[in-house]
Short mmCIF file of C-alpha atoms and ligand atoms in Angstrom, two decimals:
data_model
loop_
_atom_site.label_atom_id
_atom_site.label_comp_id
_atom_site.label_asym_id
_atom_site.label_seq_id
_atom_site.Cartn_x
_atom_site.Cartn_y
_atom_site.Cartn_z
CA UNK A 8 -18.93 -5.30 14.66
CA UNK A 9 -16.59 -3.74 17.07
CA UNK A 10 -12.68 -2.81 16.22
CA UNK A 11 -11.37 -5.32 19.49
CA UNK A 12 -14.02 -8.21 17.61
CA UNK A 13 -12.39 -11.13 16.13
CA UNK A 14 -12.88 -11.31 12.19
CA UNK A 15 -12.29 -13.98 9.47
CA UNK A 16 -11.10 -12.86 6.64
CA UNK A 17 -11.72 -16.08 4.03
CA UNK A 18 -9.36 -18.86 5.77
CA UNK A 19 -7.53 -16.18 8.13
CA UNK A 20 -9.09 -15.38 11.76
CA UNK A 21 -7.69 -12.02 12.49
CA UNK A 22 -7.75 -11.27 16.63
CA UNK A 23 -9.39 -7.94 16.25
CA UNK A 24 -10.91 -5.54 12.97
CA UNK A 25 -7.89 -3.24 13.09
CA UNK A 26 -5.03 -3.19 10.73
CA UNK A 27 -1.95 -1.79 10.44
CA UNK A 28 -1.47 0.41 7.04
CA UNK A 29 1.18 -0.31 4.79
CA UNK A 30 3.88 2.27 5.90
CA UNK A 31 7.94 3.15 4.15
CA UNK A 32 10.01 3.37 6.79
CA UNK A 33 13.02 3.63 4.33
CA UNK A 34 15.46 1.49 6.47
CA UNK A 35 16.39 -1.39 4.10
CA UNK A 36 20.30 -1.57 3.66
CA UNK A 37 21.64 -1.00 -0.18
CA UNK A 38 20.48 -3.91 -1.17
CA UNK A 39 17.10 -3.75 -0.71
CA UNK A 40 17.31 -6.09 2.36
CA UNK A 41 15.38 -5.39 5.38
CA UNK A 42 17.19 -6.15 8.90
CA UNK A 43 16.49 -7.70 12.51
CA UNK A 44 15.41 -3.84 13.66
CA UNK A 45 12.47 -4.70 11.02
CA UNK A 46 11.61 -7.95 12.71
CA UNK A 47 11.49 -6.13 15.35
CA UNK A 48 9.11 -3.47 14.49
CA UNK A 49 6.78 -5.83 12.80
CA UNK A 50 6.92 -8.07 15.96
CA UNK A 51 6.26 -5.42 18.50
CA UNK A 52 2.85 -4.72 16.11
CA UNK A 53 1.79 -8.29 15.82
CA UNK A 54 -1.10 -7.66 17.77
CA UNK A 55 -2.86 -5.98 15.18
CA UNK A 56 -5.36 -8.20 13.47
CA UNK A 57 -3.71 -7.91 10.29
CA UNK A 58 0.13 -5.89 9.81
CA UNK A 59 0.33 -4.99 5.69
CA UNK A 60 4.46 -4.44 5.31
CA UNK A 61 5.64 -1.34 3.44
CA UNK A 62 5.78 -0.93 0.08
CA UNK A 63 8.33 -3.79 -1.36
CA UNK A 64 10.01 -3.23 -4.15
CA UNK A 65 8.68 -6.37 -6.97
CA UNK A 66 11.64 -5.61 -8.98
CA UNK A 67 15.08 -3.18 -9.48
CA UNK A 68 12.70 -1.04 -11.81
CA UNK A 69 10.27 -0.51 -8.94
CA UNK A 70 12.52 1.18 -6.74
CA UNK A 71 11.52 5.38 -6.34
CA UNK A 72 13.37 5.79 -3.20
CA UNK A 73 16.55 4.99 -1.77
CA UNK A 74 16.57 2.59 1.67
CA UNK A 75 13.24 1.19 0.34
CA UNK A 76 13.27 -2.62 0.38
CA UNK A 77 12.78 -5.51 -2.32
CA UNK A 78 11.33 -8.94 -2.84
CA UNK A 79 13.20 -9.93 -5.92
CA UNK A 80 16.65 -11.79 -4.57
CA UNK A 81 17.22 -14.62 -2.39
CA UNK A 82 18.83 -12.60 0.32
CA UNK A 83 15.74 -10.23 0.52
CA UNK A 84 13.16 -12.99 0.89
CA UNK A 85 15.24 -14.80 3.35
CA UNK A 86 15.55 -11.47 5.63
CA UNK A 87 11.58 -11.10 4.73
CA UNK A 88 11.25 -14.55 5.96
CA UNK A 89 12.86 -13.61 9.72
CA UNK A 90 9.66 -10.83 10.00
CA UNK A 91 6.88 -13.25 9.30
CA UNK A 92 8.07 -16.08 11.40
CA UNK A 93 8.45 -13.26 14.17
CA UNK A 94 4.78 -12.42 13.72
CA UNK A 95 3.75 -15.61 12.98
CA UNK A 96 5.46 -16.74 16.46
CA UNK A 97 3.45 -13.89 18.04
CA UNK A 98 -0.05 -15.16 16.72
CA UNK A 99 -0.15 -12.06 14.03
CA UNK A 100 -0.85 -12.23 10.39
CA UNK A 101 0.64 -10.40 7.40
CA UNK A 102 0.43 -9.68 4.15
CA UNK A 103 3.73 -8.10 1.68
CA UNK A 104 2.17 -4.89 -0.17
CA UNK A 105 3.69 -5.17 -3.64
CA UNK A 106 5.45 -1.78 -4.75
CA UNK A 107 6.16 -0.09 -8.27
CA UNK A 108 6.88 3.56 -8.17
CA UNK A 109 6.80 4.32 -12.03
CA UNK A 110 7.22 7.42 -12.34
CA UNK A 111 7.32 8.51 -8.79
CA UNK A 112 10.99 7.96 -8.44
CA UNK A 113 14.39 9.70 -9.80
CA UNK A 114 17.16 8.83 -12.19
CA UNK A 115 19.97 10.14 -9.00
CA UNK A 116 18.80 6.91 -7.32
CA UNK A 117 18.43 4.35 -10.23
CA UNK A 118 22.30 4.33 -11.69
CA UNK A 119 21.25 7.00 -14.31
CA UNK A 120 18.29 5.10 -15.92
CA UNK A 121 14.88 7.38 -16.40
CA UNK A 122 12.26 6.13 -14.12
CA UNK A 123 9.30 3.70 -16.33
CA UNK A 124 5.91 4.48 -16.74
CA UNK A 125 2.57 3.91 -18.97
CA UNK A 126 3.49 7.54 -21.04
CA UNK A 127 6.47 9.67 -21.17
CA UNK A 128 4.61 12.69 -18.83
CA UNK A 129 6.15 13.93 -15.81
CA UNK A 130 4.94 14.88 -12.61
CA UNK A 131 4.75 18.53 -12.40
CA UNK A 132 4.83 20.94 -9.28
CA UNK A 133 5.98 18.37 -7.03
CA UNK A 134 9.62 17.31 -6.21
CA UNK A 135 11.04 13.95 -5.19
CA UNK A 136 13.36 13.27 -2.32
CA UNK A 137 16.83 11.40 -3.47
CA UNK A 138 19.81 11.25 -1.44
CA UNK A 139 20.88 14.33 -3.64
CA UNK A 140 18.32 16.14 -1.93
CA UNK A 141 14.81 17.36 -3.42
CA UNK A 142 14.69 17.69 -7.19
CA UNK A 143 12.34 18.57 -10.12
CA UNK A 144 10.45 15.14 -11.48
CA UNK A 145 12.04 14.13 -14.68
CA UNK A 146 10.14 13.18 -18.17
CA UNK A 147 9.59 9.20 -17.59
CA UNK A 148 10.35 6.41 -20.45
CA UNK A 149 7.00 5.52 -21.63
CA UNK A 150 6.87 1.47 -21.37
CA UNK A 151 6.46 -0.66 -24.12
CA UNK A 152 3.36 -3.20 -24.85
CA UNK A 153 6.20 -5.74 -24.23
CA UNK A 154 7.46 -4.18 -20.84
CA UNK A 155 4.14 -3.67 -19.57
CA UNK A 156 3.57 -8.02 -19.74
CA UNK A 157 6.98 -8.18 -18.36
CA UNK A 158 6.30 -5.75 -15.29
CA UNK A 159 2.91 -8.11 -14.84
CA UNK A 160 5.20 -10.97 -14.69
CA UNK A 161 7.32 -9.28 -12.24
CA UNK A 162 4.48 -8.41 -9.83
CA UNK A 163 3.41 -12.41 -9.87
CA UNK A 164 6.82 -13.69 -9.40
CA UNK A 165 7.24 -10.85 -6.26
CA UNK A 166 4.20 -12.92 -5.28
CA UNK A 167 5.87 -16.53 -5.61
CA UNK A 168 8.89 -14.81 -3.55
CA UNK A 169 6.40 -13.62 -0.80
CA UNK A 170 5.28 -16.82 -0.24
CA UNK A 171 8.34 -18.22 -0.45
CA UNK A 172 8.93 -15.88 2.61
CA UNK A 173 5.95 -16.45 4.57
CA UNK A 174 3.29 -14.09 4.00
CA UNK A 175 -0.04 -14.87 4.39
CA UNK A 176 -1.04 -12.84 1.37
CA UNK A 177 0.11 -9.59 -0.88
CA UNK A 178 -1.39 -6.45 -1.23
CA UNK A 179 -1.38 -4.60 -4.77
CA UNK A 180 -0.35 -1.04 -3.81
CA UNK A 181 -2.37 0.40 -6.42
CA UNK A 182 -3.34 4.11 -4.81
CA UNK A 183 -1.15 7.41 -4.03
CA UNK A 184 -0.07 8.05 -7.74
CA UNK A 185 2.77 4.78 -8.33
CA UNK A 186 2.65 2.48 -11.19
CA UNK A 187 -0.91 0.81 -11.10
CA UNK A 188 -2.56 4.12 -10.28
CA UNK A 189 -0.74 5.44 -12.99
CA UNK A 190 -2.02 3.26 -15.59
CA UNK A 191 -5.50 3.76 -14.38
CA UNK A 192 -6.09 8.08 -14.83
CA UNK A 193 -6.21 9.55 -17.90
CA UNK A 194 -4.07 12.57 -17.10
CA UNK A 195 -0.59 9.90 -16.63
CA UNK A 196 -1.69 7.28 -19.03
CA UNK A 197 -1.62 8.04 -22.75
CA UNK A 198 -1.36 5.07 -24.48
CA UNK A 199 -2.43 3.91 -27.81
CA UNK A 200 -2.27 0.46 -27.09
CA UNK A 201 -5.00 -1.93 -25.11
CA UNK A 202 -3.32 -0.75 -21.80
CA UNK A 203 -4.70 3.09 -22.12
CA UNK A 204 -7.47 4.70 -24.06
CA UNK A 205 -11.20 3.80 -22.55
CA UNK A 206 -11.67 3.25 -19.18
CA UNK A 207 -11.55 -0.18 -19.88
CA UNK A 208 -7.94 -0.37 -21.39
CA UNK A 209 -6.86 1.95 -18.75
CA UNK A 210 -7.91 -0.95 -16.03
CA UNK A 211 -6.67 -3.54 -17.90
CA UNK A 212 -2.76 -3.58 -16.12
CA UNK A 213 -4.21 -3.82 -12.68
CA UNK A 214 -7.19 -6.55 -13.44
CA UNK A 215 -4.39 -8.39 -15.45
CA UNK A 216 -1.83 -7.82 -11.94
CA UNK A 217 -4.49 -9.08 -9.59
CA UNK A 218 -5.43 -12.04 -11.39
CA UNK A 219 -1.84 -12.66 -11.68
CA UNK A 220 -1.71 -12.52 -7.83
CA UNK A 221 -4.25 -14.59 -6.85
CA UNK A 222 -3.05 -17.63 -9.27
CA UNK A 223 -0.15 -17.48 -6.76
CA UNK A 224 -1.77 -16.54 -3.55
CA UNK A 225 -5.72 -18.22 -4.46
CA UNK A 226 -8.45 -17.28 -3.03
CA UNK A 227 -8.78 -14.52 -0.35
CA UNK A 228 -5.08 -14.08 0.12
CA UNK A 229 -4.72 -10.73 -2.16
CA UNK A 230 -5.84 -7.38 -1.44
CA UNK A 231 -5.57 -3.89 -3.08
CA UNK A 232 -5.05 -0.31 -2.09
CA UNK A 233 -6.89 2.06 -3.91
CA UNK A 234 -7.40 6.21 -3.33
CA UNK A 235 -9.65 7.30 -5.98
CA UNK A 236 -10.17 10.70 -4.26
CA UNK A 237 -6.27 11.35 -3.67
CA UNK A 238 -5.11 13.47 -6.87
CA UNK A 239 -1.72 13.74 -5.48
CA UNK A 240 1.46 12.59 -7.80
CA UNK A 241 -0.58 14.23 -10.71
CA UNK A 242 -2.93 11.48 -10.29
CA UNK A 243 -5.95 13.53 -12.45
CA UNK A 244 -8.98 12.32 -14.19
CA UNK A 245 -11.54 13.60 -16.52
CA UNK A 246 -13.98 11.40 -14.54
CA UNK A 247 -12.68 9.42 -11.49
CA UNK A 248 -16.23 8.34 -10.45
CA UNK A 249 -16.60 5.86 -13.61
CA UNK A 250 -13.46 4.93 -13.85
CA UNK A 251 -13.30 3.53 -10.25
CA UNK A 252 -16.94 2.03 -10.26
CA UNK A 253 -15.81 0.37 -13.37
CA UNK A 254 -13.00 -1.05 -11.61
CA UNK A 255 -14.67 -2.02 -8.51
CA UNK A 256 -17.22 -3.58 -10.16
CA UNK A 257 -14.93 -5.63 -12.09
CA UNK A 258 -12.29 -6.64 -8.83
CA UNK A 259 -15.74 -8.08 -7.86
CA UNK A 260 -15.33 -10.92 -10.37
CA UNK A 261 -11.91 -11.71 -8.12
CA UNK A 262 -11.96 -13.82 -5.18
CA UNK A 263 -10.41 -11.28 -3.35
CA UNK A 264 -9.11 -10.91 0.64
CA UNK A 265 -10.48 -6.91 0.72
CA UNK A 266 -10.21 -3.64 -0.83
CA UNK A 267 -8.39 -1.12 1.15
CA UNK A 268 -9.98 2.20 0.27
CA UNK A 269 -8.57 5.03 1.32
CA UNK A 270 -10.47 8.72 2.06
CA UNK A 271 -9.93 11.73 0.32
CA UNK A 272 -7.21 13.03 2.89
CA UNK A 273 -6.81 16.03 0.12
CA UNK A 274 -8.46 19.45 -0.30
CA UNK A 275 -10.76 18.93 -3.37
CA UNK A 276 -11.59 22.47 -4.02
CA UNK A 277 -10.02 22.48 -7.34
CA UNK A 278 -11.97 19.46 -8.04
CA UNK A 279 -15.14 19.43 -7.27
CA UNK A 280 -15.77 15.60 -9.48
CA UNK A 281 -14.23 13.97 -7.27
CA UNK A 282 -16.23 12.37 -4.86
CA UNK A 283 -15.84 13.21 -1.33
CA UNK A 284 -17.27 10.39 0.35
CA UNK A 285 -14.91 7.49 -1.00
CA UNK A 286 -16.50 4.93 1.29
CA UNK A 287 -19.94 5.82 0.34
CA UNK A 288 -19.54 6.34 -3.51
CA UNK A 289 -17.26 3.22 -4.19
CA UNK A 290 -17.47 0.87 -1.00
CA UNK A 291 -20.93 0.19 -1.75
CA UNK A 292 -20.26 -1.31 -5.18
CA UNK A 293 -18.07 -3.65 -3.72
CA UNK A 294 -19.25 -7.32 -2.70
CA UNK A 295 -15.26 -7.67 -1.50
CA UNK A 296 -14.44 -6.78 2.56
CA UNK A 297 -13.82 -3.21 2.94
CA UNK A 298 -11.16 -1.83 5.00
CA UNK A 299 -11.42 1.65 5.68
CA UNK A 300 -8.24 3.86 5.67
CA UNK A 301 -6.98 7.38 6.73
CA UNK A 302 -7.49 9.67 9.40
CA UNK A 303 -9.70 7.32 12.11
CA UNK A 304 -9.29 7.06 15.85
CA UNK A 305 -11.09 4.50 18.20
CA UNK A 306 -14.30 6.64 17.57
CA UNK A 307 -14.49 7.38 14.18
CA UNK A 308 -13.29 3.78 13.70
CA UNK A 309 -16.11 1.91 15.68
CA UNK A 310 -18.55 4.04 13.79
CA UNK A 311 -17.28 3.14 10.48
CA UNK A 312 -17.93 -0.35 11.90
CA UNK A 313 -20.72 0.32 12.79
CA UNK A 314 -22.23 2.08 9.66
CA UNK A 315 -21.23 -1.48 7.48
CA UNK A 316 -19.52 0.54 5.45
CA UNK A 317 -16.51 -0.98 6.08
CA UNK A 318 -15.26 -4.85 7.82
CA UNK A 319 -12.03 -3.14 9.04
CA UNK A 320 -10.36 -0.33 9.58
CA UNK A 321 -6.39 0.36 8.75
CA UNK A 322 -4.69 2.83 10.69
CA UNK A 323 -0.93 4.00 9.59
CA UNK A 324 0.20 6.81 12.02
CA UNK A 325 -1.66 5.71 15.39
CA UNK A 326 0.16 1.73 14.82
CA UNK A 327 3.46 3.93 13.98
CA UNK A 328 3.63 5.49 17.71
CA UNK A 329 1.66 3.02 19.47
CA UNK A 330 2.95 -0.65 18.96
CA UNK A 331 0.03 -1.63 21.29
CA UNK A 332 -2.61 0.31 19.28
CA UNK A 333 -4.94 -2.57 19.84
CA UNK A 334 -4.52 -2.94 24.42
CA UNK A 335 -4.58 0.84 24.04
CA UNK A 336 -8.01 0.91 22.51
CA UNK A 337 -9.50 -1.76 24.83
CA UNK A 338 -7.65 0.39 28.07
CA UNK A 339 -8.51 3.65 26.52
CA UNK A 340 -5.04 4.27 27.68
CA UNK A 341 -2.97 7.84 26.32
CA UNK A 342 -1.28 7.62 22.92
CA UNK A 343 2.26 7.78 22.24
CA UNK A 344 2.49 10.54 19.67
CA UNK A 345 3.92 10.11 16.08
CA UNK A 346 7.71 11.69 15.86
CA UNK A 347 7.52 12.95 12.05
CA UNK A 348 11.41 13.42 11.61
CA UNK A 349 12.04 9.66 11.85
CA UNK A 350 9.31 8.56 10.27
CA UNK A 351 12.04 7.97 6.91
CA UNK A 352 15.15 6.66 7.26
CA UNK A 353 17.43 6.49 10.53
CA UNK A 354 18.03 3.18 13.00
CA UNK A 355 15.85 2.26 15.88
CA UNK A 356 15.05 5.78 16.97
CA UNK A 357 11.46 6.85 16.18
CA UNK A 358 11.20 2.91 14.62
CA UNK A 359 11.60 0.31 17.58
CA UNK A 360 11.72 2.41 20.95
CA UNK A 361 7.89 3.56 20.97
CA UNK A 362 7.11 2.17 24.47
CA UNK A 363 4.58 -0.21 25.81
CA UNK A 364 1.97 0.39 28.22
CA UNK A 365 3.58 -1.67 30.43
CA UNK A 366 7.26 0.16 29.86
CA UNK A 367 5.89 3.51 30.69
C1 LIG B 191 5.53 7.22 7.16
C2 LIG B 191 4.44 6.79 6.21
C3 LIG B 191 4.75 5.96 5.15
C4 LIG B 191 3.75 5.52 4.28
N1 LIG B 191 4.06 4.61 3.29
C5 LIG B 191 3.08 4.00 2.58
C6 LIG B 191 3.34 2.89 1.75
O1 LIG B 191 4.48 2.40 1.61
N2 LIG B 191 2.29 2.34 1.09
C7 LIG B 191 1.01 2.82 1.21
O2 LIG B 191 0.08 2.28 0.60
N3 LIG B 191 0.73 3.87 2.00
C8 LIG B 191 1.72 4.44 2.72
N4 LIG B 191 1.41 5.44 3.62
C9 LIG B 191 0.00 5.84 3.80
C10 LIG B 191 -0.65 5.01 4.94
O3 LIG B 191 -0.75 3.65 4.58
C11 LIG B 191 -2.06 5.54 5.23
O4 LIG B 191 -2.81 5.44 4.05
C12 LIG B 191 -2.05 6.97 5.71
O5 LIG B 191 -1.08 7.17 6.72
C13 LIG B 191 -3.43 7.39 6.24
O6 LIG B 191 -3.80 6.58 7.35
P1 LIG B 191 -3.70 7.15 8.87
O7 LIG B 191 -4.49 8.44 8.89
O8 LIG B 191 -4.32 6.11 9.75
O9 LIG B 191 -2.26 7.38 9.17
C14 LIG B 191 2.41 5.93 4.47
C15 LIG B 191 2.11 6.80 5.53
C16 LIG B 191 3.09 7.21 6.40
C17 LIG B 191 2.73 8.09 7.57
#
C-alpha cells in the first residue's frame, strides 16, 4: 500500500490513500449557507482520494460557532449541492461530516438559549471564541431522554439532506470533545437514564446515531471520527481504554466506510491511562478501514501504510496550504506553508489563493 495507490473503499474507488481531514473554515454566510468561494476550495482539493467537508451543522441546536455552516434548510443543501457536483465534475469523492457542538458552543451566538448537552457540566479552564470575543464556558442544559431521540433524528435527517445534496457518504464527527464525544466520557456525561451510566449506556447515543446513518446512507457510505487520546474540551475518563475498545468492538457490528482515528496530538503527562499509541491500542480491534489522522507527512504517512495499521491516511493542515497535496507528494515538490490567521473566518485570502505547482 502506497499513499499515490488507488483504493476501494466498499463501492467507491478513491484515486490515491490520502484524505483530506474534515476542517472549519468558518466562512458560511448567517444563514448557515456555504458560497461559490467553498466550491471553490473543495474543487481545487478534488484530487485527494477522498475530501471529508467541515463540520456541518445537523440542526440550529448544533451550531457552537458563528460562520459555521448547516445541512438543515433547503437553501443550505442546494449551496451544498454546487460543492459536490464541482468535485464530482473533477473525478473527487466526498463525504458531509455531521456536526453537534453540545456544549462546546456559547449562548452570545445562539439568540440567548444555553448551549445542550448529555449533563448540565461546563467546560472548565477553557474559553470559547464568539463574535463577542473569548468568554468563560457557560453551565449547559442537560438534555432530556426525549431530546436526546430527537437530536438522533436530527443527525439521520442531516443525512437524508446530504444525500439530497450529493455526498457520497457522512461522517459522524464524534472526537475533539462535541456532542457524541460528550455522551461517551464519564467526566461530561452524568446521566441517570440508558444514555449514561456503564460504558454501555454511555455508547448507546453514538451506536444508536450510526445505525441511524447508515439506514440512510447503507452500507460503506458512513464513517466516524473518533480521538480517544485527545482530553481536550474536558473530554476525561476514568478509563478511556475500555470504553473505546467497547465501542470499537461494537461499530464492528456496522457495515461501516472507515474509522477515522485520530493520535494523541496532546501532552498526556497528567494522564498517564490514556493510551499513547491510538493506532496500536484501538486500530487493531477494528475489522472496519482505518484512516489514520494527525500530524503525518509523505514519510510518516507511507509508513503508517506500510505498518497495516491503517488503509489511509487524513491529513488537515498539509491539504489546507497545498491544494495539490497529492502531485506534490508524487513530485516531492516544496510545500506551501499553512497561514494560521486565516485559517477561521475571512474571504478567499488564506482559503482559495494557495497556489498550484503549476502557478508558482
Ligand atoms: C483549521 C482547522 C479546522 C478544523 N476543524 C475540524 C472539524 O471541523 N472537524 C474535525 O473533525 N476536525 C477538525 N480539525 C482537525 C483536523 O481534522 C485534523 O484532525 C487535525 O488538523 C490533525 O491533522 P493534521 O496534523 O494532518 O493537520 C480542524 C483542524 C484545523 C487545522
Amino acid at each position: 500500500m502506497h499513499l499515490l495507490e488507488k483504493v476501494q473503499l466498499g463501492n467507491l474507488e478513491l484515486q490515491n490513500a490520502m484524505a483530506m481531514a474534515p476542517m472549519t473554515r468558518s466562512r458560511a454566510n448567517q444563514a448557515g449557507e456555504v458560497s461559490d468561494l467553498t466550491r471553490l476550495y473543495y474543487e481545487q482539493r478534488s484530487s485527494a482520494g477522498l475530501l471529508i467537508t467541515e463540520g456541518i451543522n445537523i440542526s440550529e441546536d448544533a451550531i457552537g460557532s458563528p460562520f459555521t455552516p448547516g445541512i438543515y434548510t433547503d437553501t443550505q443543501i442546494a449551496a451544498w449541492q454546487k460543492v459536490t457536483q464541482a468535485v464530482h465534475a473533477k473525478g473527487g469523492k466526498i463525504f458531509a461530516q455531521l456536526w453537534h457542538t453540545g456544549r462546546v458552543g456559547h449562548s452570545i451566538d445562539k439568540n440567548g438559549k444555553l448551549p445542550f448537552a448529555p449533563s448540565a457540566i461546563g467546560i472548565e479552564g477553557q474559553q470559547h471564541f464568539t463574535t463577542q470575543g473569548a468568554k468563560p464556558y457557560e453551565t449547559p442544559q442537560a438534555l432530556s431522554t426525549e431530546q436526546v431521540k430527537q437530536t438522533i433524528e436530527d443527525y439521520r435527517q442531516a443525512a437524508v439532506n446530504a444525500k439530497l445534496a450529493g455526498f457520497d457518504g457522512v461522517e459522524l464527527h464524534a472526537a475533539f470533545g462535541y456532542l457524541p464525544n460528550q455522551f461517551l466520557v464519564d467526566g461530561a456525561n452524568q446521566r441517570t437514564d440508558e444514555y449514561g451510566g456503564s460504558i454501555e449506556n454511555r455508547c448507546r447515543f453514538v451506536l444508536e446515531v450510526m445505525q441511524a446513518l447508515v439506514t440512510v446512507f447503507g452500507e460503506n457510505g458512513v464513517g466516524i471520527k473518533l480521538s480517544p487520546s485527545i482530553p481536550y474540551n474536558g473530554m476525561l475518563d476514568t478509563n478511556p481504554t475500555a470504553l473505546f475498545s467497547y465501542l470499537i468492538e461494537q461499530l464492528n457490528q456496522l457495515p461501516l466506510a472507515y474509522i477515522q482515528l485520530m493520535n494523541a496530538l496532546f501532552p498526556l503527562d497528567n494522564l498517564p491511562h490514556y493510551p499513547k499509541d491510538v493506532l496500536g491500542t484501538f486500530g487493531k480491534l477494528s475489522k472496519h478501514v482505518i484512516m489514520a489522522n494527525g500530524g503525518y507527512d509523505q514519510e510518516s504517512g507511507e509508513q503508517v501504510l506500510k505498518s497495516g495499521m491503517a488503509k489511509l491516511i487524513s491529513y488537515g493542515v498539509l491539504f489546507l496550504a497545498n491544494p495539490d497535496l497529492p502531485k506534490r507528494f508524487e513530485l516531492n515538490a516544496p510545500l506551501n506553508q499553512p497561514d494560521r490567521a486565516t485559517m477561521y473566518g475571512g474571504a478567499e485570502k488564506g482559503y482559495t489563493d494557495y497556489p498550484f505547482l503549476s502557478n508558482n
